[in-house]
Amino acid sequence: MKLGVISLGCGKATVDSERLVGDLVGHGAVVTDDLPRADVILVNTCGFIDAAKQESIEAMLTAARLKTQGAVKAVVAVGCLVQRYKNELQQEIPEVDLFLGFSDLHHLVPELAQRGLIDDPVATHPGVRQFLGDQPHVRYLKISEGCDHTCAFCAIPLMRGKHRSEPLERLVREAQALEAQGAREINLVAQDLGHYGRDLGLGGPKLPDLLEALLAGTTVPWYRLLYVYSAGLNERLVDLVAREPRIVPYLDMPIQHASDRMLERMRRPERRHTLVEKLAWLRAAIPDVALRTTCLVGFPGETDEDFRRLLDFLEAAQFDRLGAFAYSPQEGTRATQYPDDVPDVVKRERLEELLEVQRAISAERLARFVGREVPVLVDSLAEPDQEDGATHLGRVPWQADDVDGLTYVVEGGWARPGSFVRARLIASEDYDFRAIALT
């Protein structure tokens, strides 16, 4: 069976896709990038915000059209959108052959076997997680599923359920497999990394234990922590990040807002003063730490004063990086009980203003690194006609994959993607660096 894959959404969804495809490969499937010639197309959907939902629907429709244009015999849809809206999707997109929520994924192989698309429903060999991206040296490791937080705007608990930690030993084995496949950077992902182990009982492993086990069990040069609530940052974890060079000095800590009134309405655990204290502690404890955050504008009841308080806080907090979204109501969340009283045009204006403020902050923050000698993880070779003369594109420890800009390296020789080069940073602009390789 030739298997085509469309994987949408976040790094956590990428892990889901790679694990699921690994299981199908264990049953004889062969992955192909040529979707029209695939026997089966697997679409892993995202349901986080309205734009992601629309993208998922369009992907399913595109895959379904290939049934009449190519060799495609079946389209299977899985993931967050399916988990929430399976019945509606079955009615609206009957061209999709199979919709499977998270609790139904064990039916995938039997269903495909019943359709004659898998010859033997018994695995020919154990499924090994399959790489689906462009850069095999950058991988994601999902350490838990679900979420116990009750943020008013978020539908993730409705789709993913309560928080469940993966067993430590299983995660170490998976990291070892990723390293064997060429991983040089592993990004730990979850809805909240800081919750890891809270469901494993008294005396069970916590996030620092997992990190220590990963460090001991692999030789992967870079581990990165993505999405840790501030409440999950304790002294033991911060000390480990500060002293362990293989854990890059980078933390993704979502705050969503900085007006206490809005934080309360959003059902967020932080308050402005606790955020100020936490940021000061992190910067004092971890040398050169890069801090990324996420903000939400246009939440019901957000006044211009609330928004100005958020901007004032960001100016003072000086996050290195920031991602931002405009609020859209998600069915089933607590926020839908509030009138969506911020006009869409105001949401867009606030989002644009916030991102412009952050652009200037990021440029100023990055400038402090100019002149330093740093390791650069090479992601790709530059195009031959690159205008700035760069020979390689990569990232320094303070840049996460896909979201934090690039480092353009000149005179990099013939370093291969996945290798490290030593370079001196010679300029910064917005979110990017320019560097010259050192011989």
mmCIF file of N, CA and C in Angstrom, residues 315-432:
data_model
loop_
_atom_site.group_PDB
_atom_site.id
_atom_site.type_symbol
_atom_site.label_atom_id
_atom_site.label_comp_id
_atom_site.label_asym_id
_atom_site.label_seq_id
_atom_site.Cartn_x
_atom_site.Cartn_y
_atom_site.Cartn_z
ATOM 1 N N GLU A 315 6.654 45.880 26.721
ATOM 2 C CA GLU A 315 7.784 46.814 26.627
ATOM 3 C C GLU A 315 8.727 46.643 27.808
ATOM 4 N N ALA A 316 8.164 46.407 28.986
ATOM 5 C CA ALA A 316 8.993 46.253 30.175
ATOM 6 C C ALA A 316 9.604 44.855 30.272
ATOM 7 N N ALA A 317 8.834 43.837 29.875
ATOM 8 C CA ALA A 317 9.274 42.453 30.034
ATOM 9 C C ALA A 317 10.362 42.083 29.050
ATOM 10 N N GLN A 318 10.332 42.653 27.839
ATOM 11 C CA GLN A 318 11.367 42.403 26.842
ATOM 12 C C GLN A 318 11.533 40.913 26.522
ATOM 13 N N PHE A 319 10.439 40.277 26.110
ATOM 14 C CA PHE A 319 10.555 38.904 25.626
ATOM 15 C C PHE A 319 11.375 38.900 24.339
ATOM 16 N N ASP A 320 12.169 37.870 24.166
ATOM 17 C CA ASP A 320 12.972 37.768 22.947
ATOM 18 C C ASP A 320 12.103 37.470 21.727
ATOM 19 N N ARG A 321 11.094 36.641 21.916
ATOM 20 C CA ARG A 321 10.219 36.240 20.823
ATOM 21 C C ARG A 321 8.776 36.237 21.318
ATOM 22 N N LEU A 322 7.850 36.320 20.377
ATOM 23 C CA LEU A 322 6.445 36.324 20.761
ATOM 24 C C LEU A 322 5.598 35.836 19.597
ATOM 25 N N GLY A 323 4.639 34.983 19.905
ATOM 26 C CA GLY A 323 3.607 34.604 18.958
ATOM 27 C C GLY A 323 2.289 35.174 19.453
ATOM 28 N N ALA A 324 1.407 35.585 18.543
ATOM 29 C CA ALA A 324 0.160 36.213 18.971
ATOM 30 C C ALA A 324 -0.991 35.773 18.079
ATOM 31 N N PHE A 325 -2.187 35.787 18.667
ATOM 32 C CA PHE A 325 -3.398 35.385 17.970
ATOM 33 C C PHE A 325 -4.513 36.375 18.299
ATOM 34 N N ALA A 326 -5.443 36.515 17.374
ATOM 35 C CA ALA A 326 -6.678 37.231 17.654
ATOM 36 C C ALA A 326 -7.722 36.212 18.092
ATOM 37 N N TYR A 327 -8.486 36.545 19.114
ATOM 38 C CA TYR A 327 -9.475 35.615 19.658
ATOM 39 C C TYR A 327 -10.558 35.272 18.643
ATOM 40 N N SER A 328 -10.893 33.984 18.597
ATOM 41 C CA SER A 328 -12.078 33.527 17.882
ATOM 42 C C SER A 328 -12.782 32.523 18.779
ATOM 43 N N PRO A 329 -14.088 32.617 18.920
ATOM 44 C CA PRO A 329 -14.808 31.731 19.844
ATOM 45 C C PRO A 329 -14.748 30.282 19.387
ATOM 46 N N GLN A 330 -14.473 29.393 20.345
ATOM 47 C CA GLN A 330 -14.393 27.968 20.072
ATOM 48 C C GLN A 330 -15.530 27.256 20.799
ATOM 49 N N GLU A 331 -16.321 26.551 20.056
ATOM 50 C CA GLU A 331 -17.502 25.880 20.590
ATOM 51 C C GLU A 331 -17.139 25.003 21.792
ATOM 52 N N GLY A 332 -17.931 25.136 22.856
ATOM 53 C CA GLY A 332 -17.737 24.305 24.036
ATOM 54 C C GLY A 332 -16.853 24.909 25.099
ATOM 55 N N THR A 333 -16.163 26.008 24.786
ATOM 56 C CA THR A 333 -15.293 26.639 25.772
ATOM 57 C C THR A 333 -16.088 27.611 26.642
ATOM 58 N N ARG A 334 -15.539 27.930 27.804
ATOM 59 C CA ARG A 334 -16.213 28.835 28.737
ATOM 60 C C ARG A 334 -16.388 30.231 28.152
ATOM 61 N N ALA A 335 -15.451 30.623 27.297
ATOM 62 C CA ALA A 335 -15.491 31.986 26.765
ATOM 63 C C ALA A 335 -16.712 32.233 25.900
ATOM 64 N N THR A 336 -17.325 31.185 25.368
ATOM 65 C CA THR A 336 -18.510 31.394 24.534
ATOM 66 C C THR A 336 -19.707 31.869 25.355
ATOM 67 N N GLN A 337 -19.597 31.820 26.676
ATOM 68 C CA GLN A 337 -20.649 32.361 27.530
ATOM 69 C C GLN A 337 -20.605 33.890 27.549
ATOM 70 N N TYR A 338 -19.461 34.468 27.131
ATOM 71 C CA TYR A 338 -19.323 35.920 27.082
ATOM 72 C C TYR A 338 -19.689 36.418 25.687
ATOM 73 N N PRO A 339 -20.266 37.604 25.590
ATOM 74 C CA PRO A 339 -20.483 38.195 24.265
ATOM 75 C C PRO A 339 -19.133 38.458 23.590
ATOM 76 N N ASP A 340 -19.022 38.099 22.321
ATOM 77 C CA ASP A 340 -17.793 38.378 21.565
ATOM 78 C C ASP A 340 -17.849 39.841 21.136
ATOM 79 N N ASP A 341 -17.509 40.735 22.092
ATOM 80 C CA ASP A 341 -17.818 42.158 21.947
ATOM 81 C C ASP A 341 -16.673 43.012 21.411
ATOM 82 N N VAL A 342 -15.574 42.394 20.993
ATOM 83 C CA VAL A 342 -14.493 43.159 20.375
ATOM 84 C C VAL A 342 -14.618 42.980 18.858
ATOM 85 N N PRO A 343 -14.901 44.032 18.126
ATOM 86 C CA PRO A 343 -15.091 43.901 16.670
ATOM 87 C C PRO A 343 -13.862 43.290 15.991
ATOM 88 N N ASP A 344 -14.093 42.558 14.927
ATOM 89 C CA ASP A 344 -12.990 41.898 14.224
ATOM 90 C C ASP A 344 -11.947 42.900 13.744
ATOM 91 N N VAL A 345 -12.391 44.055 13.291
ATOM 92 C CA VAL A 345 -11.435 45.043 12.813
ATOM 93 C C VAL A 345 -10.539 45.527 13.947
ATOM 94 N N VAL A 346 -11.098 45.644 15.153
ATOM 95 C CA VAL A 346 -10.292 46.043 16.315
ATOM 96 C C VAL A 346 -9.324 44.929 16.688
ATOM 97 N N LYS A 347 -9.777 43.695 16.620
ATOM 98 C CA LYS A 347 -8.879 42.566 16.896
ATOM 99 C C LYS A 347 -7.672 42.600 15.965
ATOM 100 N N ARG A 348 -7.943 42.801 14.678
ATOM 101 C CA ARG A 348 -6.842 42.826 13.704
ATOM 102 C C ARG A 348 -5.896 43.987 13.969
ATOM 103 N N GLU A 349 -6.455 45.143 14.293
ATOM 104 C CA GLU A 349 -5.607 46.314 14.565
ATOM 105 C C GLU A 349 -4.740 46.078 15.795
ATOM 106 N N ARG A 350 -5.322 45.499 16.839
ATOM 107 C CA ARG A 350 -4.540 45.230 18.046
ATOM 108 C C ARG A 350 -3.459 44.192 17.783
ATOM 109 N N LEU A 351 -3.801 43.179 17.012
ATOM 110 C CA LEU A 351 -2.810 42.153 16.699
ATOM 111 C C LEU A 351 -1.645 42.752 15.921
ATOM 112 N N GLU A 352 -1.938 43.566 14.926
ATOM 113 C CA GLU A 352 -0.886 44.189 14.129
ATOM 114 C C GLU A 352 -0.017 45.111 14.977
ATOM 115 N N GLU A 353 -0.651 45.883 15.860
ATOM 116 C CA GLU A 353 0.127 46.793 16.711
ATOM 117 C C GLU A 353 1.015 46.016 17.666
ATOM 118 N N LEU A 354 0.471 44.968 18.263
ATOM 119 C CA LEU A 354 1.261 44.158 19.187
ATOM 120 C C LEU A 354 2.468 43.548 18.485
ATOM 121 N N LEU A 355 2.270 43.001 17.294
ATOM 122 C CA LEU A 355 3.374 42.376 16.572
ATOM 123 C C LEU A 355 4.421 43.402 16.159
ATOM 124 N N GLU A 356 3.982 44.611 15.847
ATOM 125 C CA GLU A 356 4.941 45.647 15.481
ATOM 126 C C GLU A 356 5.767 46.076 16.689
ATOM 127 N N VAL A 357 5.130 46.184 17.840
ATOM 128 C CA VAL A 357 5.861 46.491 19.077
ATOM 129 C C VAL A 357 6.879 45.395 19.360
ATOM 130 N N GLN A 358 6.458 44.159 19.213
ATOM 131 C CA GLN A 358 7.372 43.050 19.500
ATOM 132 C C GLN A 358 8.513 42.978 18.491
ATOM 133 N N ARG A 359 8.246 43.349 17.255
ATOM 134 C CA ARG A 359 9.310 43.346 16.252
ATOM 135 C C ARG A 359 10.473 44.233 16.699
ATOM 136 N N ALA A 360 10.143 45.400 17.209
ATOM 137 C CA ALA A 360 11.187 46.312 17.678
ATOM 138 C C ALA A 360 11.885 45.747 18.911
ATOM 139 N N ILE A 361 11.123 45.146 19.808
ATOM 140 C CA ILE A 361 11.724 44.556 21.013
ATOM 141 C C ILE A 361 12.669 43.433 20.628
ATOM 142 N N SER A 362 12.232 42.550 19.739
ATOM 143 C CA SER A 362 13.061 41.416 19.333
ATOM 144 C C SER A 362 14.347 41.896 18.677
ATOM 145 N N ALA A 363 14.241 42.923 17.828
ATOM 146 C CA ALA A 363 15.436 43.449 17.171
ATOM 147 C C ALA A 363 16.434 43.962 18.192
ATOM 148 N N GLU A 364 15.937 44.648 19.210
ATOM 149 C CA GLU A 364 16.819 45.171 20.252
ATOM 150 C C GLU A 364 17.420 44.044 21.080
ATOM 151 N N ARG A 365 16.607 43.039 21.411
ATOM 152 C CA ARG A 365 17.101 41.913 22.214
ATOM 153 C C ARG A 365 18.166 41.121 21.463
ATOM 154 N N LEU A 366 17.939 40.871 20.170
ATOM 155 C CA LEU A 366 18.892 40.082 19.406
ATOM 156 C C LEU A 366 20.219 40.812 19.208
ATOM 157 N N ALA A 367 20.174 42.128 19.171
ATOM 158 C CA ALA A 367 21.396 42.899 18.924
ATOM 159 C C ALA A 367 22.452 42.657 19.996
ATOM 160 N N ARG A 368 22.023 42.220 21.192
ATOM 161 C CA ARG A 368 23.000 42.014 22.267
ATOM 162 C C ARG A 368 23.941 40.844 21.985
ATOM 163 N N PHE A 369 23.555 39.964 21.060
ATOM 164 C CA PHE A 369 24.388 38.814 20.747
ATOM 165 C C PHE A 369 25.406 39.097 19.641
ATOM 166 N N VAL A 370 25.242 40.195 18.933
ATOM 167 C CA VAL A 370 26.143 40.497 17.818
ATOM 168 C C VAL A 370 27.574 40.637 18.334
ATOM 169 N N GLY A 371 28.504 40.001 17.631
ATOM 170 C CA GLY A 371 29.905 39.991 18.028
ATOM 171 C C GLY A 371 30.329 38.717 18.729
ATOM 172 N N ARG A 372 29.386 37.887 19.128
ATOM 173 C CA ARG A 372 29.723 36.660 19.845
ATOM 174 C C ARG A 372 30.061 35.524 18.891
ATOM 175 N N GLU A 373 30.886 34.601 19.378
ATOM 176 C CA GLU A 373 31.132 33.345 18.693
ATOM 177 C C GLU A 373 30.151 32.310 19.232
ATOM 178 N N VAL A 374 29.421 31.671 18.315
ATOM 179 C CA VAL A 374 28.330 30.788 18.720
ATOM 180 C C VAL A 374 28.299 29.551 17.837
ATOM 181 N N PRO A 375 27.687 28.453 18.337
ATOM 182 C CA PRO A 375 27.431 27.306 17.462
ATOM 183 C C PRO A 375 26.185 27.567 16.628
ATOM 184 N N VAL A 376 26.233 27.197 15.372
ATOM 185 C CA VAL A 376 25.081 27.316 14.484
ATOM 186 C C VAL A 376 24.735 25.920 13.978
ATOM 187 N N LEU A 377 23.511 25.500 14.206
ATOM 188 C CA LEU A 377 23.036 24.230 13.669
ATOM 189 C C LEU A 377 22.575 24.481 12.229
ATOM 190 N N VAL A 378 23.252 23.873 11.278
ATOM 191 C CA VAL A 378 22.945 24.092 9.863
ATOM 192 C C VAL A 378 21.662 23.353 9.503
ATOM 193 N N ASP A 379 20.674 24.094 8.989
ATOM 194 C CA ASP A 379 19.414 23.496 8.565
ATOM 195 C C ASP A 379 19.395 23.184 7.071
ATOM 196 N N SER A 380 20.037 24.032 6.276
ATOM 197 C CA SER A 380 20.023 23.809 4.835
ATOM 198 C C SER A 380 21.132 24.613 4.177
ATOM 199 N N LEU A 381 21.447 24.236 2.936
ATOM 200 C CA LEU A 381 22.352 25.033 2.126
ATOM 201 C C LEU A 381 21.574 26.188 1.512
ATOM 202 N N ALA A 382 22.227 27.324 1.381
ATOM 203 C CA ALA A 382 21.573 28.481 0.777
ATOM 204 C C ALA A 382 21.469 28.286 -0.735
ATOM 205 N N GLU A 383 20.552 29.009 -1.346
ATOM 206 C CA GLU A 383 20.436 28.984 -2.796
ATOM 207 C C GLU A 383 21.707 29.579 -3.404
ATOM 208 N N PRO A 384 22.117 29.099 -4.573
ATOM 209 C CA PRO A 384 23.359 29.603 -5.181
ATOM 210 C C PRO A 384 23.365 31.103 -5.407
ATOM 211 N N ASP A 385 22.200 31.682 -5.650
ATOM 212 C CA ASP A 385 22.122 33.118 -5.941
ATOM 213 C C ASP A 385 21.637 33.923 -4.740
ATOM 214 N N GLN A 386 21.884 33.416 -3.524
ATOM 215 C CA GLN A 386 21.470 34.130 -2.321
ATOM 216 C C GLN A 386 22.043 35.545 -2.340
ATOM 217 N N GLU A 387 21.173 36.551 -2.212
ATOM 218 C CA GLU A 387 21.590 37.937 -2.389
ATOM 219 C C GLU A 387 22.647 38.370 -1.381
ATOM 220 N N ASP A 388 22.533 37.906 -0.141
ATOM 221 C CA ASP A 388 23.459 38.367 0.886
ATOM 222 C C ASP A 388 24.748 37.557 0.926
ATOM 223 N N GLY A 389 24.926 36.644 -0.013
ATOM 224 C CA GLY A 389 26.145 35.861 -0.056
ATOM 225 C C GLY A 389 26.192 34.711 0.924
ATOM 226 N N ALA A 390 25.091 34.428 1.605
ATOM 227 C CA ALA A 390 25.074 33.333 2.572
ATOM 228 C C ALA A 390 25.267 31.997 1.866
ATOM 229 N N THR A 391 26.000 31.121 2.525
ATOM 230 C CA THR A 391 26.201 29.777 1.994
ATOM 231 C C THR A 391 25.343 28.752 2.713
ATOM 232 N N HIS A 392 24.936 29.076 3.949
ATOM 233 C CA HIS A 392 24.146 28.137 4.748
ATOM 234 C C HIS A 392 23.071 28.888 5.530
ATOM 235 N N LEU A 393 21.970 28.197 5.816
ATOM 236 C CA LEU A 393 20.927 28.720 6.681
ATOM 237 C C LEU A 393 20.855 27.816 7.904
ATOM 238 N N GLY A 394 20.819 28.417 9.072
ATOM 239 C CA GLY A 394 20.778 27.627 10.298
ATOM 240 C C GLY A 394 20.189 28.423 11.438
ATOM 241 N N ARG A 395 20.443 27.926 12.637
ATOM 242 C CA ARG A 395 19.906 28.565 13.832
ATOM 243 C C ARG A 395 20.913 28.481 14.967
ATOM 244 N N VAL A 396 20.891 29.497 15.808
ATOM 245 C CA VAL A 396 21.679 29.506 17.034
ATOM 246 C C VAL A 396 20.801 28.989 18.177
ATOM 247 N N PRO A 397 21.353 28.754 19.367
ATOM 248 C CA PRO A 397 20.539 28.197 20.452
ATOM 249 C C PRO A 397 19.302 29.005 20.789
ATOM 250 N N TRP A 398 19.292 30.304 20.486
ATOM 251 C CA TRP A 398 18.180 31.168 20.869
ATOM 252 C C TRP A 398 17.099 31.240 19.787
ATOM 253 N N GLN A 399 17.162 30.341 18.814
ATOM 254 C CA GLN A 399 16.173 30.310 17.730
ATOM 255 C C GLN A 399 15.571 28.909 17.627
ATOM 256 N N ALA A 400 14.272 28.803 17.878
ATOM 257 C CA ALA A 400 13.585 27.525 17.736
ATOM 258 C C ALA A 400 13.210 27.293 16.277
ATOM 259 N N ASP A 401 13.076 26.036 15.933
ATOM 260 C CA ASP A 401 12.732 25.637 14.578
ATOM 261 C C ASP A 401 11.401 26.239 14.152
ATOM 262 N N ASP A 402 11.363 26.809 12.967
ATOM 263 C CA ASP A 402 10.146 27.195 12.264
ATOM 264 C C ASP A 402 9.500 28.491 12.744
ATOM 265 N N VAL A 403 9.818 28.977 13.944
ATOM 266 C CA VAL A 403 9.079 30.122 14.480
ATOM 267 C C VAL A 403 9.951 31.315 14.840
ATOM 268 N N ASP A 404 11.265 31.151 14.861
ATOM 269 C CA ASP A 404 12.122 32.196 15.432
ATOM 270 C C ASP A 404 13.141 32.789 14.473
ATOM 271 N N GLY A 405 12.912 32.724 13.194
ATOM 272 C CA GLY A 405 13.872 33.306 12.280
ATOM 273 C C GLY A 405 15.053 32.388 12.020
ATOM 274 N N LEU A 406 16.024 32.905 11.245
ATOM 275 C CA LEU A 406 17.164 32.104 10.795
ATOM 276 C C LEU A 406 18.472 32.831 11.040
ATOM 277 N N THR A 407 19.543 32.082 10.967
ATOM 278 C CA THR A 407 20.883 32.650 10.961
ATOM 279 C C THR A 407 21.495 32.373 9.595
ATOM 280 N N TYR A 408 21.877 33.444 8.886
ATOM 281 C CA TYR A 408 22.455 33.335 7.551
ATOM 282 C C TYR A 408 23.974 33.342 7.695
ATOM 283 N N VAL A 409 24.594 32.244 7.293
ATOM 284 C CA VAL A 409 26.031 32.062 7.492
ATOM 285 C C VAL A 409 26.756 32.231 6.170
ATOM 286 N N VAL A 410 27.788 33.069 6.168
ATOM 287 C CA VAL A 410 28.639 33.218 4.982
ATOM 288 C C VAL A 410 29.962 32.505 5.250
ATOM 289 N N GLU A 411 30.593 32.072 4.151
ATOM 290 C CA GLU A 411 31.885 31.368 4.217
ATOM 291 C C GLU A 411 31.785 30.115 5.070
ATOM 292 N N GLY A 412 30.692 29.395 4.910
ATOM 293 C CA GLY A 412 30.477 28.196 5.718
ATOM 294 C C GLY A 412 31.065 26.927 5.127
ATOM 295 N N GLY A 413 31.798 27.058 3.995
ATOM 296 C CA GLY A 413 32.367 25.862 3.390
ATOM 297 C C GLY A 413 31.282 24.943 2.872
ATOM 298 N N TRP A 414 31.384 23.653 3.185
ATOM 299 C CA TRP A 414 30.421 22.664 2.699
ATOM 300 C C TRP A 414 29.814 21.907 3.857
ATOM 301 N N ALA A 415 29.474 22.615 4.912
ATOM 302 C CA ALA A 415 28.840 21.969 6.067
ATOM 303 C C ALA A 415 27.503 21.380 5.666
ATOM 304 N N ARG A 416 27.255 20.161 6.093
ATOM 305 C CA ARG A 416 26.014 19.488 5.730
ATOM 306 C C ARG A 416 24.896 19.839 6.707
ATOM 307 N N PRO A 417 23.643 19.835 6.249
ATOM 308 C CA PRO A 417 22.527 20.026 7.176
ATOM 309 C C PRO A 417 22.592 19.009 8.307
ATOM 310 N N GLY A 418 22.385 19.498 9.522
ATOM 311 C CA GLY A 418 22.493 18.645 10.695
ATOM 312 C C GLY A 418 23.836 18.737 11.381
ATOM 313 N N SER A 419 24.782 19.423 10.763
ATOM 314 C CA SER A 419 26.091 19.623 11.397
ATOM 315 C C SER A 419 26.138 20.983 12.068
ATOM 316 N N PHE A 420 27.122 21.166 12.924
ATOM 317 C CA PHE A 420 27.313 22.438 13.608
ATOM 318 C C PHE A 420 28.535 23.139 13.042
ATOM 319 N N VAL A 421 28.419 24.453 12.876
ATOM 320 C CA VAL A 421 29.571 25.265 12.520
ATOM 321 C C VAL A 421 29.750 26.333 13.594
ATOM 322 N N ARG A 422 31.004 26.670 13.821
ATOM 323 C CA ARG A 422 31.297 27.768 14.744
ATOM 324 C C ARG A 422 31.305 29.053 13.937
ATOM 325 N N ALA A 423 30.617 30.062 14.421
ATOM 326 C CA ALA A 423 30.490 31.297 13.651
ATOM 327 C C ALA A 423 30.464 32.496 14.581
ATOM 328 N N ARG A 424 30.749 33.643 13.998
ATOM 329 C CA ARG A 424 30.640 34.907 14.740
ATOM 330 C C ARG A 424 29.436 35.663 14.198
ATOM 331 N N LEU A 425 28.563 36.097 15.090
ATOM 332 C CA LEU A 425 27.402 36.876 14.681
ATOM 333 C C LEU A 425 27.856 38.290 14.346
ATOM 334 N N ILE A 426 27.523 38.733 13.145
ATOM 335 C CA ILE A 426 28.000 40.048 12.701
ATOM 336 C C ILE A 426 26.878 41.060 12.540
ATOM 337 N N ALA A 427 25.622 40.612 12.550
ATOM 338 C CA ALA A 427 24.500 41.548 12.417
ATOM 339 C C ALA A 427 23.216 40.843 12.813
ATOM 340 N N SER A 428 22.226 41.650 13.181
ATOM 341 C CA SER A 428 20.893 41.125 13.456
ATOM 342 C C SER A 428 19.875 42.066 12.825
ATOM 343 N N GLU A 429 18.761 41.491 12.401
ATOM 344 C CA GLU A 429 17.695 42.292 11.815
ATOM 345 C C GLU A 429 16.365 41.617 12.119
ATOM 346 N N ASP A 430 15.505 42.327 12.837
ATOM 347 C CA ASP A 430 14.227 41.770 13.253
ATOM 348 C C ASP A 430 14.449 40.452 13.996
ATOM 349 N N TYR A 431 14.171 39.318 13.333
ATOM 350 C CA TYR A 431 14.268 38.021 14.003
ATOM 351 C C TYR A 431 15.455 37.192 13.530
ATOM 352 N N ASP A 432 16.248 37.724 12.599
ATOM 353 C CA ASP A 432 17.317 36.955 11.985
ATOM 354 C C ASP A 432 18.699 37.452 12.397
#
